[in-house]
Amino acid sequence: HGLTRDNISHTAPLYQYYARILQRLRKKGMLGQVWLLCDNGLKEDEIISSLRRDFGAKIHGGSHHQDHYLGRIAPIFIGSFGTFSWSQAFMTSAREIHLPYVGIMKLGSSWNWWDALFIDDDPRIYYHDISGNGTFLSAQQVKDEASAFSQGIKERDNQKGNCLPRTGAGDVPAKKASDKEGGKDG
């Protein structure tokens, strides 16, 4: 992607995001085996190496289907920015879920629309603003903060229905046939 970890527009949270969550779990006596769901080719990545060293994390290294399944059945799920990760968050049976966002960005990330995917009705989820202090926030706390991301969520919530498709033309939802003049189908 041509992005560096020194740039807030990176597509993976920094080590501190993961470490803060794992340290909290360790302190509460809730830290079990940490499994990393990533490509085997990333095992030398700085973040992966640090998590393996500091938390005894192991790379699962299965197929994409196996990794997705493991994420869905994990007792505690710590997600990243990818759609693969967020789809696991939507389907996981975990008792605790952690998801990152970039509060200074209206969309919540540099390459996807997290404001449209924002899950606001699941009390298991803790959100972490990686452009801020990364604290553990509920969905309501994220929506209540004065950030570009919370503004994006509020604009989504003000539309008729959540998660409407984006057209690419100013991100205005596409009109349905029934919305056209006259208001009747067919």
N, CA, C and O atoms as a DFTB+ gen file, in Angstrom:
744 C
 N C O
     1  1       0.812      -1.211       0.000
     2  2       0.000       0.000       0.000
     3  2       0.851       1.270       0.000
     4  3       0.313       2.368      -0.140
     5  1       2.149       1.139       0.152
     6  2       3.013       2.310       0.166
     7  2       2.897       3.111       1.459
     8  3       3.313       4.269       1.505
     9  1       2.344       2.515       2.499
    10  2       2.165       3.215       3.765
    11  2       3.188       2.706       4.769
    12  3       3.576       1.538       4.736
    13  1       3.617       3.579       5.650
    14  2       4.571       3.183       6.677
    15  2       3.900       3.206       8.037
    16  3       2.863       3.848       8.209
    17  1       4.472       2.524       8.988
    18  2       3.918       2.479      10.339
    19  2       4.057       3.830      11.038
    20  3       3.424       4.054      12.070
    21  1       4.865       4.722      10.501
    22  2       5.015       6.057      11.087
    23  2       3.910       6.992      10.610
    24  3       3.815       8.127      11.078
    25  1       3.093       6.537       9.705
    26  2       2.040       7.344       9.110
    27  2       0.700       6.896       9.687
    28  3       0.410       5.700       9.719
    29  1      -0.114       7.834      10.140
    30  2      -1.399       7.493      10.751
    31  2      -2.323       6.786       9.764
    32  3      -3.317       6.185      10.171
    33  1      -2.012       6.851       8.497
    34  2      -2.849       6.219       7.479
    35  2      -2.499       4.752       7.253
    36  3      -2.932       4.164       6.262
    37  1      -1.731       4.157       8.144
    38  2      -1.374       2.749       7.964
    39  2      -2.617       1.869       8.025
    40  3      -3.667       2.291       8.510
    41  1      -2.487       0.663       7.537
    42  2      -3.642      -0.230       7.486
    43  2      -3.620      -1.273       8.594
    44  3      -4.522      -2.108       8.657
    45  1      -2.637      -1.252       9.453
    46  2      -2.593      -2.149      10.607
    47  2      -2.313      -1.307      11.852
    48  3      -1.463      -0.417      11.817
    49  1      -3.012      -1.578      12.934
    50  2      -2.733      -0.832      14.168
    51  2      -1.295      -1.074      14.626
    52  3      -0.704      -2.113      14.332
    53  1      -0.761      -0.133      15.325
    54  2       0.593      -0.263      15.854
    55  2       0.626      -1.255      17.015
    56  3      -0.415      -1.633      17.553
    57  1       1.818      -1.665      17.388
    58  2       2.032      -2.612      18.481
    59  2       1.318      -2.161      19.755
    60  3       0.760      -2.994      20.470
    61  1       1.324      -0.868      20.052
    62  2       0.745      -0.354      21.289
    63  2      -0.737      -0.700      21.424
    64  3      -1.214      -0.945      22.532
    65  1      -1.459      -0.723      20.323
    66  2      -2.880      -1.099      20.348
    67  2      -3.037      -2.501      20.922
    68  3      -3.806      -2.713      21.859
    69  1      -2.312      -3.450      20.361
    70  2      -2.403      -4.834      20.811
    71  2      -1.860      -4.993      22.226
    72  3      -2.475      -5.655      23.062
    73  1      -0.705      -4.383      22.492
    74  2      -0.064      -4.522      23.804
    75  2      -0.945      -3.979      24.923
    76  3      -1.037      -4.598      25.983
    77  1      -1.591      -2.843      24.711
    78  2      -2.454      -2.253      25.747
    79  2      -3.580      -3.224      26.117
    80  3      -3.883      -3.402      27.297
    81  1      -4.185      -3.839      25.133
    82  2      -5.273      -4.789      25.376
    83  2      -4.743      -6.041      26.073
    84  3      -5.318      -6.493      27.063
    85  1      -3.656      -6.596      25.561
    86  2      -3.103      -7.820      26.132
    87  2      -2.579      -7.603      27.548
    88  3      -2.720      -8.482      28.398
    89  1      -1.978      -6.445      27.812
    90  2      -1.513      -6.140      29.173
    91  2      -2.685      -6.063      30.143
    92  3      -2.587      -6.536      31.275
    93  1      -3.795      -5.468      29.705
    94  2      -4.991      -5.384      30.545
    95  2      -5.542      -6.778      30.840
    96  3      -5.922      -7.076      31.972
    97  1      -5.582      -7.631      29.812
    98  2      -6.058      -9.001      30.008
    99  2      -5.137      -9.764      30.962
   100  3      -5.611     -10.513      31.815
   101  1      -3.838      -9.578      30.821
   102  2      -2.868     -10.241      31.705
   103  2      -3.079      -9.789      33.150
   104  3      -3.088     -10.606      34.071
   105  1      -3.246      -8.493      33.337
   106  2      -3.445      -7.930      34.679
   107  2      -4.716      -8.487      35.333
   108  3      -4.750      -8.698      36.545
   109  1      -5.757      -8.723      34.530
   110  2      -7.025      -9.249      35.037
   111  2      -7.009     -10.782      35.150
   112  3      -8.000     -11.380      35.569
   113  1      -5.888     -11.417      34.779
   114  2      -5.792     -12.871      34.830
   115  2      -6.593     -13.558      33.742
   116  3      -6.979     -14.717      33.896
   117  1      -6.847     -12.863      32.649
   118  2      -7.673     -13.391      31.560
   119  2      -6.875     -13.729      30.305
   120  3      -7.456     -14.095      29.283
   121  1      -5.558     -13.611      30.371
   122  2      -4.744     -13.816      29.169
   123  2      -4.384     -15.286      29.023
   124  3      -3.614     -15.829      29.815
   125  1      -4.941     -15.920      28.011
   126  2      -4.594     -17.297      27.683
   127  2      -3.599     -17.294      26.532
   128  3      -2.833     -16.346      26.363
   129  1      -3.616     -18.349      25.753
   130  2      -2.745     -18.418      24.588
   131  2      -3.193     -17.377      23.560
   132  3      -4.369     -17.323      23.200
   133  1      -2.274     -16.569      23.099
   134  2      -2.555     -15.552      22.087
   135  2      -2.255     -16.160      20.716
   136  3      -1.140     -16.612      20.454
   137  1      -3.264     -16.165      19.852
   138  2      -3.103     -16.668      18.493
   139  2      -3.168     -15.503      17.522
   140  3      -4.077     -14.676      17.593
   141  1      -2.210     -15.442      16.621
   142  2      -2.180     -14.414      15.588
   143  2      -2.698     -15.021      14.292
   144  3      -2.193     -16.041      13.824
   145  1      -3.703     -14.387      13.726
   146  2      -4.279     -14.864      12.474
   147  2      -3.739     -13.987      11.361
   148  3      -4.274     -12.914      11.079
   149  1      -2.684     -14.451      10.739
   150  2      -2.032     -13.676       9.683
   151  2      -1.313     -14.639       8.748
   152  3      -1.152     -15.821       9.054
   153  1      -0.893     -14.123       7.625
   154  2      -0.137     -14.921       6.674
   155  2       1.199     -15.318       7.285
   156  3       1.823     -14.527       7.993
   157  1       1.634     -16.534       7.013
   158  2       2.928     -17.000       7.527
   159  2       4.073     -16.109       7.084
   160  3       5.090     -16.021       7.772
   161  1       3.924     -15.449       5.950
   162  2       4.972     -14.571       5.450
   163  2       5.199     -13.344       6.321
   164  3       6.195     -12.640       6.156
   165  1       4.288     -13.087       7.240
   166  2       4.423     -11.924       8.123
   167  2       5.090     -12.246       9.461
   168  3       5.166     -11.381      10.333
   169  1       5.574     -13.479       9.634
   170  2       6.106     -13.859      10.941
   171  2       7.323     -13.052      11.361
   172  3       7.652     -13.021      12.547
   173  1       7.998     -12.402      10.431
   174  2       9.150     -11.562      10.766
   175  2       8.776     -10.091      10.905
   176  3       9.636      -9.260      11.197
   177  1       7.498      -9.760      10.700
   178  2       7.033      -8.392      10.865
   179  2       7.339      -7.916      12.283
   180  3       7.281      -8.699      13.232
   181  1       7.660      -6.647      12.421
   182  2       8.045      -6.075      13.723
   183  2       6.951      -6.257      14.779
   184  3       7.243      -6.636      15.913
   185  1       5.719      -5.995      14.418
   186  2       4.617      -6.135      15.378
   187  2       4.424      -7.599      15.758
   188  3       4.284      -7.920      16.938
   189  1       4.415      -8.483      14.772
   190  2       4.235      -9.913      15.018
   191  2       5.363     -10.423      15.916
   192  3       5.108     -11.128      16.893
   193  1       6.600     -10.072      15.589
   194  2       7.750     -10.511      16.388
   195  2       7.647     -10.021      17.827
   196  3       7.948     -10.761      18.763
   197  1       7.225      -8.779      18.000
   198  2       7.089      -8.218      19.352
   199  2       5.985      -8.913      20.139
   200  3       6.153      -9.177      21.329
   201  1       4.870      -9.210      19.502
   202  2       3.780      -9.913      20.188
   203  2       4.194     -11.332      20.549
   204  3       3.811     -11.840      21.604
   205  1       4.964     -11.971      19.693
   206  2       5.457     -13.320      19.992
   207  2       6.416     -13.276      21.176
   208  3       6.352     -14.128      22.062
   209  1       7.301     -12.289      21.191
   210  2       8.279     -12.154      22.265
   211  2       7.619     -11.765      23.590
   212  3       7.887     -12.383      24.621
   213  1       6.768     -10.756      23.566
   214  2       6.231     -10.181      24.803
   215  2       5.032     -10.924      25.381
   216  3       4.783     -10.850      26.585
   217  1       4.289     -11.638      24.542
   218  2       3.060     -12.286      25.016
   219  2       2.983     -13.769      24.659
   220  3       1.948     -14.403      24.864
   221  1       4.073     -14.325      24.126
   222  2       4.082     -15.743      23.773
   223  2       3.102     -16.096      22.664
   224  3       2.645     -17.235      22.561
   225  1       2.784     -15.105      21.834
   226  2       1.816     -15.311      20.759
   227  2       2.347     -16.315      19.742
   228  3       3.547     -16.392      19.480
   229  1       1.419     -17.080      19.179
   230  2       1.743     -18.054      18.144
   231  2       0.958     -17.703      16.886
   232  3      -0.172     -17.220      16.952
   233  1       1.580     -17.956      15.746
   234  2       0.896     -17.752      14.463
   235  2       0.112     -19.005      14.142
   236  3       0.660     -20.107      14.152
   237  1      -1.173     -18.841      13.857
   238  2      -2.011     -19.991      13.526
   239  2      -1.598     -20.577      12.190
   240  3      -1.381     -21.785      12.090
   241  1      -1.486     -19.756      11.170
   242  2      -0.967     -20.199       9.886
   243  2      -1.844     -21.183       9.137
   244  3      -1.335     -21.975       8.343
   245  1      -3.134     -21.155       9.366
   246  2      -4.033     -22.038       8.636
   247  2      -4.519     -21.387       7.354
   248  3      -4.008     -20.352       6.926
   249  1      -5.508     -22.012       6.758
   250  2      -6.130     -21.424       5.576
   251  2      -6.944     -20.207       6.005
   252  3      -7.164     -19.988       7.196
   253  1      -7.387     -19.421       5.032
   254  2      -8.224     -18.264       5.345
   255  2      -9.514     -18.711       6.028
   256  3      -9.996     -18.040       6.940
   257  1     -10.071     -19.828       5.598
   258  2     -11.301     -20.344       6.212
   259  2     -11.042     -20.745       7.661
   260  3     -11.843     -20.441       8.546
   261  1      -9.924     -21.426       7.901
   262  2      -9.590     -21.849       9.263
   263  2      -9.329     -20.646      10.164
   264  3      -9.774     -20.612      11.312
   265  1      -8.612     -19.667       9.640
   266  2      -8.337     -18.460      10.428
   267  2      -9.627     -17.727      10.772
   268  3      -9.800     -17.258      11.897
   269  1     -10.533     -17.630       9.801
   270  2     -11.799     -16.946      10.047
   271  2     -12.598     -17.686      11.121
   272  3     -13.189     -17.063      12.004
   273  1     -12.612     -19.003      11.041
   274  2     -13.327     -19.805      12.036
   275  2     -12.709     -19.606      13.427
   276  3     -13.433     -19.399      14.401
   277  1     -11.389     -19.669      13.523
   278  2     -10.726     -19.492      14.817
   279  2     -11.045     -18.126      15.412
   280  3     -11.269     -18.016      16.617
   281  1     -11.070     -17.090      14.589
   282  2     -11.428     -15.759      15.071
   283  2     -12.860     -15.699      15.573
   284  3     -13.158     -15.000      16.541
   285  1     -13.737     -16.429      14.916
   286  2     -15.153     -16.425      15.323
   287  2     -15.400     -17.176      16.613
   288  3     -16.357     -16.868      17.324
   289  1     -14.554     -18.169      16.946
   290  2     -14.773     -18.943      18.167
   291  2     -13.837     -18.536      19.309
   292  3     -13.913     -19.103      20.399
   293  1     -12.968     -17.573      19.071
   294  2     -12.039     -17.127      20.121
   295  2     -12.819     -16.567      21.311
   296  3     -13.834     -15.899      21.113
   297  1     -12.371     -16.824      22.536
   298  2     -13.070     -16.275      23.703
   299  2     -12.935     -14.752      23.807
   300  3     -13.821     -14.073      24.324
   301  1     -11.825     -14.237      23.315
   302  2     -11.596     -12.792      23.261
   303  2     -11.041     -12.499      21.870
   304  3     -10.069     -13.118      21.438
   305  1     -11.659     -11.559      21.180
   306  2     -11.266     -11.244      19.807
   307  2     -10.685      -9.838      19.755
   308  3     -11.326      -8.876      20.178
   309  1      -9.465      -9.725      19.233
   310  2      -8.814      -8.429      19.029
   311  2      -8.640      -8.250      17.534
   312  3      -7.824      -8.926      16.908
   313  1      -9.409      -7.336      16.967
   314  2      -9.407      -7.149      15.525
   315  2      -8.423      -6.111      15.043
   316  3      -7.799      -5.391      15.823
   317  1      -8.309      -6.059      13.745
   318  2      -7.468      -5.096      13.058
   319  2      -8.369      -4.256      12.163
   320  3      -9.574      -4.174      12.402
   321  1      -7.794      -3.625      11.126
   322  2      -8.578      -2.777      10.243
   323  2      -9.190      -3.498       9.050
   324  3     -10.084      -2.955       8.401
   325  1      -8.743      -4.678       8.754
   326  2      -9.196      -5.348       7.544
   327  2     -10.647      -5.784       7.581
   328  3     -11.206      -6.021       8.652
   329  1     -11.249      -5.888       6.418
   330  2     -12.623      -6.366       6.328
   331  2     -12.722      -7.812       6.807
   332  3     -13.759      -8.220       7.330
   333  1     -11.663      -8.584       6.636
   334  2     -11.600      -9.955       7.150
   335  2     -11.789      -9.934       8.661
   336  3     -12.566     -10.713       9.213
   337  1     -11.078      -9.045       9.312
   338  2     -11.144      -8.912      10.771
   339  2     -12.516      -8.415      11.222
   340  3     -13.092      -8.953      12.167
   341  1     -13.035      -7.399      10.555
   342  2     -14.330      -6.853      10.967
   343  2     -15.461      -7.837      10.688
   344  3     -16.443      -7.857      11.431
   345  1     -15.354      -8.652       9.641
   346  2     -16.401      -9.651       9.413
   347  2     -16.387     -10.682      10.536
   348  3     -17.443     -11.177      10.930
   349  1     -15.217     -11.008      11.053
   350  2     -15.137     -11.903      12.207
   351  2     -15.817     -11.255      13.416
   352  3     -16.520     -11.929      14.168
   353  1     -15.611      -9.965      13.601
   354  2     -16.218      -9.260      14.732
   355  2     -17.739      -9.304      14.662
   356  3     -18.405      -9.417      15.691
   357  1     -18.289      -9.216      13.461
   358  2     -19.737      -9.306      13.292
   359  2     -20.271     -10.686      13.673
   360  3     -21.409     -10.806      14.126
   361  1     -19.456     -11.727      13.493
   362  2     -19.942     -13.098      13.675
   363  2     -19.374     -13.823      14.892
   364  3     -19.781     -14.952      15.165
   365  1     -18.462     -13.222      15.619
   366  2     -17.794     -13.930      16.703
   367  2     -18.714     -14.224      17.883
   368  3     -19.676     -13.503      18.147
   369  1     -18.388     -15.294      18.574
   370  2     -19.085     -15.629      19.814
   371  2     -18.260     -15.190      21.022
   372  3     -18.583     -15.551      22.154
   373  1     -17.201     -14.417      20.792
   374  2     -16.310     -13.981      21.873
   375  2     -17.084     -13.219      22.952
   376  3     -18.078     -12.550      22.671
   377  1     -16.608     -13.336      24.179
   378  2     -17.249     -12.597      25.278
   379  2     -16.738     -11.160      25.344
   380  3     -17.328     -10.316      26.019
   381  1     -15.633     -10.885      24.636
   382  2     -15.051      -9.542      24.595
   383  2     -14.459      -9.331      23.211
   384  3     -13.766     -10.202      22.687
   385  1     -14.735      -8.165      22.616
   386  2     -14.279      -7.839      21.267
   387  2     -13.594      -6.481      21.309
   388  3     -14.082      -5.555      21.956
   389  1     -12.468      -6.361      20.621
   390  2     -11.731      -5.093      20.548
   391  2     -11.535      -4.725      19.083
   392  3     -11.079      -5.542      18.283
   393  1     -11.885      -3.482      18.741
   394  2     -11.736      -3.011      17.367
   395  2     -11.101      -1.626      17.353
   396  3     -11.424      -0.781      18.188
   397  1     -10.189      -1.393      16.393
   398  2      -9.539      -0.087      16.286
   399  2     -10.286       0.846      15.345
   400  3     -11.053       0.404      14.489
   401  1     -10.053       2.130      15.515
   402  2     -10.520       3.132      14.557
   403  2      -9.578       4.324      14.660
   404  3      -8.839       4.465      15.634
   405  1      -9.614       5.176      13.648
   406  2      -8.802       6.391      13.633
   407  2      -9.767       7.556      13.821
   408  3     -10.482       7.933      12.893
   409  1      -9.785       8.120      15.014
   410  2     -10.753       9.153      15.365
   411  2     -10.647      10.433      14.558
   412  3     -11.636      11.150      14.399
   413  1      -9.460      10.729      14.046
   414  2      -9.278      11.965      13.287
   415  2      -9.703      11.825      11.830
   416  3      -9.612      12.781      11.059
   417  1     -10.165      10.641      11.455
   418  2     -10.626      10.397      10.093
   419  2     -12.125      10.110      10.122
   420  3     -12.580       9.249      10.874
   421  1     -12.883      10.820       9.313
   422  2     -14.339      10.681       9.293
   423  2     -14.775       9.246       8.999
   424  3     -15.761       8.772       9.566
   425  1     -14.060       8.559       8.131
   426  2     -14.406       7.184       7.788
   427  2     -13.894       6.189       8.823
   428  3     -14.319       5.034       8.824
   429  1     -12.991       6.614       9.706
   430  2     -12.476       5.731      10.738
   431  2     -11.263       4.926      10.350
   432  3     -10.657       4.272      11.199
   433  1     -10.887       4.959       9.062
   434  2      -9.673       4.294       8.596
   435  2      -9.262       4.923       7.275
   436  3      -9.989       5.736       6.704
   437  1      -8.099       4.538       6.805
   438  2      -7.582       5.145       5.581
   439  2      -8.091       4.492       4.316
   440  3      -7.902       5.039       3.229
   441  1      -8.733       3.335       4.423
   442  2      -9.087       2.650       3.186
   443  2     -10.433       1.950       3.203
   444  3     -10.778       1.263       2.241
   445  1     -11.195       2.104       4.262
   446  2     -12.517       1.506       4.286
   447  2     -13.445       2.382       5.104
   448  3     -12.985       3.282       5.806
   449  1     -14.729       2.135       5.026
   450  2     -15.733       2.981       5.662
   451  2     -16.197       2.385       6.982
   452  3     -17.274       1.794       7.050
   453  1     -15.395       2.534       8.028
   454  2     -15.762       1.972       9.335
   455  2     -16.963       2.697       9.928
   456  3     -17.675       2.129      10.756
   457  1     -17.199       3.938       9.521
   458  2     -18.391       4.625      10.022
   459  2     -19.655       3.894       9.590
   460  3     -20.635       3.864      10.335
   461  1     -19.645       3.303       8.394
   462  2     -20.804       2.560       7.911
   463  2     -20.897       1.176       8.550
   464  3     -21.991       0.629       8.687
   465  1     -19.761       0.610       8.939
   466  2     -19.738      -0.719       9.538
   467  2     -19.786      -0.682      11.067
   468  3     -19.851      -1.731      11.707
   469  1     -19.755       0.485      11.643
   470  2     -19.698       0.645      13.095
   471  2     -20.831      -0.121      13.777
   472  3     -22.002       0.059      13.443
   473  1     -20.473      -0.965      14.724
   474  2     -21.433      -1.783      15.460
   475  2     -21.770      -1.040      16.753
   476  3     -20.915      -0.876      17.624
   477  1     -23.022      -0.594      16.869
   478  2     -23.358       0.221      18.039
   479  2     -24.321      -0.451      19.001
   480  3     -24.793       0.183      19.945
   481  1     -24.620      -1.726      18.779
   482  2     -25.604      -2.385      19.643
   483  2     -25.072      -3.669      20.276
   484  3     -25.848      -4.569      20.595
   485  1     -23.762      -3.759      20.458
   486  2     -23.161      -4.953      21.049
   487  2     -22.283      -4.553      22.231
   488  3     -21.195      -4.016      22.023
   489  1     -22.721      -4.796      23.460
   490  2     -21.969      -4.360      24.640
   491  2     -20.641      -5.095      24.846
   492  3     -19.851      -4.705      25.706
   493  1     -20.389      -6.144      24.074
   494  2     -19.110      -6.865      24.194
   495  2     -17.957      -6.099      23.559
   496  3     -16.793      -6.409      23.815
   497  1     -18.266      -5.100      22.735
   498  2     -17.234      -4.435      21.938
   499  2     -16.634      -3.244      22.678
   500  3     -17.335      -2.399      23.235
   501  1     -15.300      -3.220      22.657
   502  2     -14.532      -2.065      23.109
   503  2     -13.858      -1.482      21.876
   504  3     -13.245      -2.207      21.093
   505  1     -13.972      -0.181      21.709
   506  2     -13.325       0.507      20.588
   507  2     -12.094       1.248      21.092
   508  3     -12.054       1.722      22.228
   509  1     -11.086       1.335      20.220
   510  2      -9.814       1.954      20.574
   511  2      -9.415       2.939      19.475
   512  3      -9.191       2.544      18.331
   513  1      -9.330       4.217      19.828
   514  2      -8.901       5.254      18.882
   515  2      -7.386       5.241      18.815
   516  3      -6.721       5.713      19.737
   517  1      -6.833       4.708      17.739
   518  2      -5.383       4.610      17.659
   519  2      -4.718       5.945      17.323
   520  3      -3.492       6.052      17.360
   521  1      -5.518       6.961      16.995
   522  2      -4.941       8.296      16.786
   523  2      -5.007       9.104      18.082
   524  3      -4.497      10.223      18.144
   525  1      -5.624       8.549      19.097
   526  2      -5.741       9.210      20.399
   527  2      -5.015       8.402      21.452
   528  3      -3.915       7.900      21.221
   529  1      -5.641       8.282      22.612
   530  2      -4.979       7.576      23.706
   531  2      -5.295       6.082      23.742
   532  3      -4.773       5.373      24.602
   533  1      -6.128       5.591      22.840
   534  2      -6.377       4.158      22.719
   535  2      -7.144       3.535      23.861
   536  3      -7.106       2.317      24.038
   537  1      -7.846       4.352      24.649
   538  2      -8.578       3.801      25.782
   539  2      -9.713       2.899      25.333
   540  3     -10.065       2.871      24.153
   541  1     -10.278       2.171      26.267
   542  2     -11.347       1.220      26.017
   543  2     -12.672       1.975      26.051
   544  3     -13.112       2.412      27.114
   545  1     -13.311       2.128      24.885
   546  2     -14.552       2.895      24.790
   547  2     -15.710       2.020      24.340
   548  3     -15.543       1.131      23.504
   549  1     -16.886       2.279      24.903
   550  2     -18.102       1.635      24.419
   551  2     -18.534       2.332      23.132
   552  3     -18.022       3.401      22.796
   553  1     -19.470       1.728      22.420
   554  2     -19.991       2.348      21.203
   555  2     -20.592       3.713      21.509
   556  3     -20.383       4.664      20.756
   557  1     -21.335       3.817      22.604
   558  2     -21.953       5.097      22.954
   559  2     -20.905       6.162      23.250
   560  3     -21.071       7.320      22.867
   561  1     -19.827       5.777      23.931
   562  2     -18.752       6.738      24.205
   563  2     -18.096       7.219      22.918
   564  3     -17.750       8.394      22.803
   565  1     -17.922       6.324      21.952
   566  2     -17.360       6.725      20.656
   567  2     -18.314       7.713      19.981
   568  3     -17.876       8.739      19.462
   569  1     -19.599       7.412      19.987
   570  2     -20.579       8.285      19.343
   571  2     -20.673       9.645      20.040
   572  3     -20.969      10.653      19.398
   573  1     -20.422       9.673      21.349
   574  2     -20.530      10.913      22.120
   575  2     -19.288      11.804      22.021
   576  3     -19.361      12.995      22.325
   577  1     -18.158      11.247      21.602
   578  2     -16.940      12.057      21.562
   579  2     -16.992      13.044      20.394
   580  3     -17.757      12.875      19.445
   581  1     -16.171      14.059      20.495
   582  2     -16.106      15.088      19.445
   583  2     -14.959      14.743      18.498
   584  3     -13.895      15.361      18.545
   585  1     -15.188      13.751      17.641
   586  2     -14.148      13.348      16.698
   587  2     -14.734      13.312      15.293
   588  3     -15.951      13.283      15.110
   589  1     -13.854      13.313      14.315
   590  2     -14.302      13.210      12.924
   591  2     -15.028      11.883      12.710
   592  3     -16.033      11.830      12.000
   593  1     -14.525      10.819      13.318
   594  2     -15.149       9.508      13.169
   595  2     -16.566       9.499      13.757
   596  3     -17.490       8.986      13.127
   597  1     -16.742      10.061      14.955
   598  2     -18.087      10.079      15.544
   599  2     -19.039      10.909      14.690
   600  3     -20.230      10.608      14.621
   601  1     -18.526      11.949      14.041
   602  2     -19.355      12.737      13.128
   603  2     -19.800      11.883      11.943
   604  3     -20.947      11.976      11.504
   605  1     -18.893      11.053      11.424
   606  2     -19.252      10.151      10.324
   607  2     -20.335       9.169      10.734
   608  3     -21.238       8.868       9.953
   609  1     -20.245       8.663      11.973
   610  2     -21.264       7.737      12.480
   611  2     -22.608       8.452      12.610
   612  3     -23.645       7.904      12.237
   613  1     -22.590       9.661      13.134
   614  2     -23.836      10.426      13.307
   615  2     -24.486      10.719      11.962
   616  3     -25.710      10.663      11.838
   617  1     -23.679      11.029      10.957
   618  2     -24.236      11.272       9.627
   619  2     -24.855      10.002       9.066
   620  3     -25.892      10.057       8.405
   621  1     -24.232       8.864       9.322
   622  2     -24.802       7.582       8.895
   623  2     -26.133       7.350       9.599
   624  3     -27.116       6.959       8.970
   625  1     -26.158       7.590      10.899
   626  2     -27.366       7.354      11.683
   627  2     -28.505       8.293      11.297
   628  3     -29.671       7.961      11.512
   629  1     -28.189       9.461      10.730
   630  2     -29.215      10.417      10.326
   631  2     -29.842      10.066       8.980
   632  3     -30.862      10.643       8.604
   633  1     -29.241       9.123       8.252
   634  2     -29.805       8.682       6.985
   635  2     -30.963       7.730       7.271
   636  3     -31.124       7.258       8.397
   637  1     -31.751       7.458       6.268
   638  2     -32.848       6.493       6.420
   639  2     -32.258       5.096       6.345
   640  3     -32.150       4.513       5.266
   641  1     -31.885       4.574       7.479
   642  2     -31.299       3.234       7.543
   643  2     -29.789       3.300       7.635
   644  3     -29.167       4.233       7.127
   645  1     -29.211       2.326       8.273
   646  2     -27.758       2.263       8.436
   647  2     -27.124       1.492       7.292
   648  3     -27.780       0.717       6.596
   649  1     -25.845       1.723       7.120
   650  2     -25.032       0.966       6.173
   651  2     -25.566       1.021       4.751
   652  3     -25.545       0.016       4.040
   653  1     -26.039       2.168       4.336
   654  2     -26.500       2.322       2.962
   655  2     -25.311       2.264       2.016
   656  3     -24.213       2.683       2.383
   657  1     -25.508       1.755       0.811
   658  2     -24.391       1.663      -0.132
   659  2     -23.894       3.043      -0.532
   660  3     -24.667       3.994      -0.646
   661  1     -22.590       3.129      -0.742
   662  2     -21.998       4.381      -1.200
   663  2     -21.873       4.326      -2.709
   664  3     -21.593       3.274      -3.285
   665  1     -22.082       5.467      -3.340
   666  2     -22.060       5.507      -4.798
   667  2     -20.715       5.938      -5.343
   668  3     -20.436       5.745      -6.527
   669  1     -19.875       6.520      -4.500
   670  2     -18.616       7.069      -4.953
   671  2     -18.771       8.510      -5.404
   672  3     -17.773       9.220      -5.536
   673  1     -19.976       8.954      -5.639
   674  2     -20.247      10.331      -6.057
   675  2     -20.605      11.143      -4.813
   676  3     -21.775      11.414      -4.545
   677  1     -19.593      11.517      -4.077
   678  2     -19.824      12.296      -2.868
   679  2     -20.379      11.468      -1.729
   680  3     -20.880      12.012      -0.745
   681  1     -20.293      10.145      -1.861
   682  2     -20.769       9.240      -0.824
   683  2     -22.216       9.487      -0.450
   684  3     -22.588       9.359       0.716
   685  1     -23.032       9.837      -1.422
   686  2     -24.463      10.018      -1.205
   687  2     -25.135       8.688      -1.507
   688  3     -24.864       8.094      -2.551
   689  1     -26.003       8.201      -0.626
   690  2     -26.655       6.914      -0.886
   691  2     -27.429       6.936      -2.198
   692  3     -28.041       7.941      -2.560
   693  1     -27.390       5.820      -2.896
   694  2     -28.136       5.690      -4.149
   695  2     -29.625       5.709      -3.856
   696  3     -30.071       5.166      -2.846
   697  1     -30.396       6.335      -4.741
   698  2     -31.854       6.386      -4.563
   699  2     -32.479       5.090      -5.052
   700  3     -32.048       4.497      -6.040
   701  1     -33.497       4.675      -4.337
   702  2     -34.269       3.512      -4.750
   703  2     -35.343       3.986      -5.724
   704  3     -35.684       5.169      -5.758
   705  1     -35.867       3.065      -6.505
   706  2     -36.917       3.413      -7.465
   707  2     -38.108       4.052      -6.755
   708  3     -38.736       4.961      -7.299
   709  1     -38.424       3.586      -5.549
   710  2     -39.580       4.107      -4.814
   711  2     -39.340       5.529      -4.291
   712  3     -40.286       6.218      -3.908
   713  1     -38.054       5.974      -4.276
   714  2     -37.729       7.336      -3.822
   715  2     -37.896       8.377      -4.928
   716  3     -37.856       9.577      -4.658
   717  1     -38.083       7.926      -6.170
   718  2     -38.192       8.844      -7.292
   719  2     -39.517       9.593      -7.223
   720  3     -40.438       9.205      -6.503
   721  1     -39.585      10.635      -7.963
   722  2     -40.807      11.454      -7.992
   723  2     -42.036      10.602      -8.245
   724  3     -42.033       9.748      -9.132
   725  1     -43.051      10.824      -7.494
   726  2     -44.274      10.034      -7.605
   727  2     -44.393       9.030      -6.490
   728  3     -45.502       8.680      -6.087
   729  1     -43.252       8.551      -5.975
   730  2     -43.208       7.714      -4.808
   731  2     -43.805       6.331      -4.950
   732  3     -43.980       5.658      -3.933
   733  1     -44.128       5.865      -6.137
   734  2     -44.719       4.537      -6.281
   735  2     -43.865       3.689      -7.201
   736  3     -43.290       4.171      -8.177
   737  1     -43.801       2.437      -6.867
   738  2     -43.106       1.489      -7.732
   739  2     -44.011       1.086      -8.872
   740  3     -45.234       1.081      -8.732
   741  1     -43.395       0.739     -10.035
   742  2     -44.065       0.105     -11.130
   743  2     -45.117       0.821     -11.771
   744  3     -45.721       0.316     -12.717
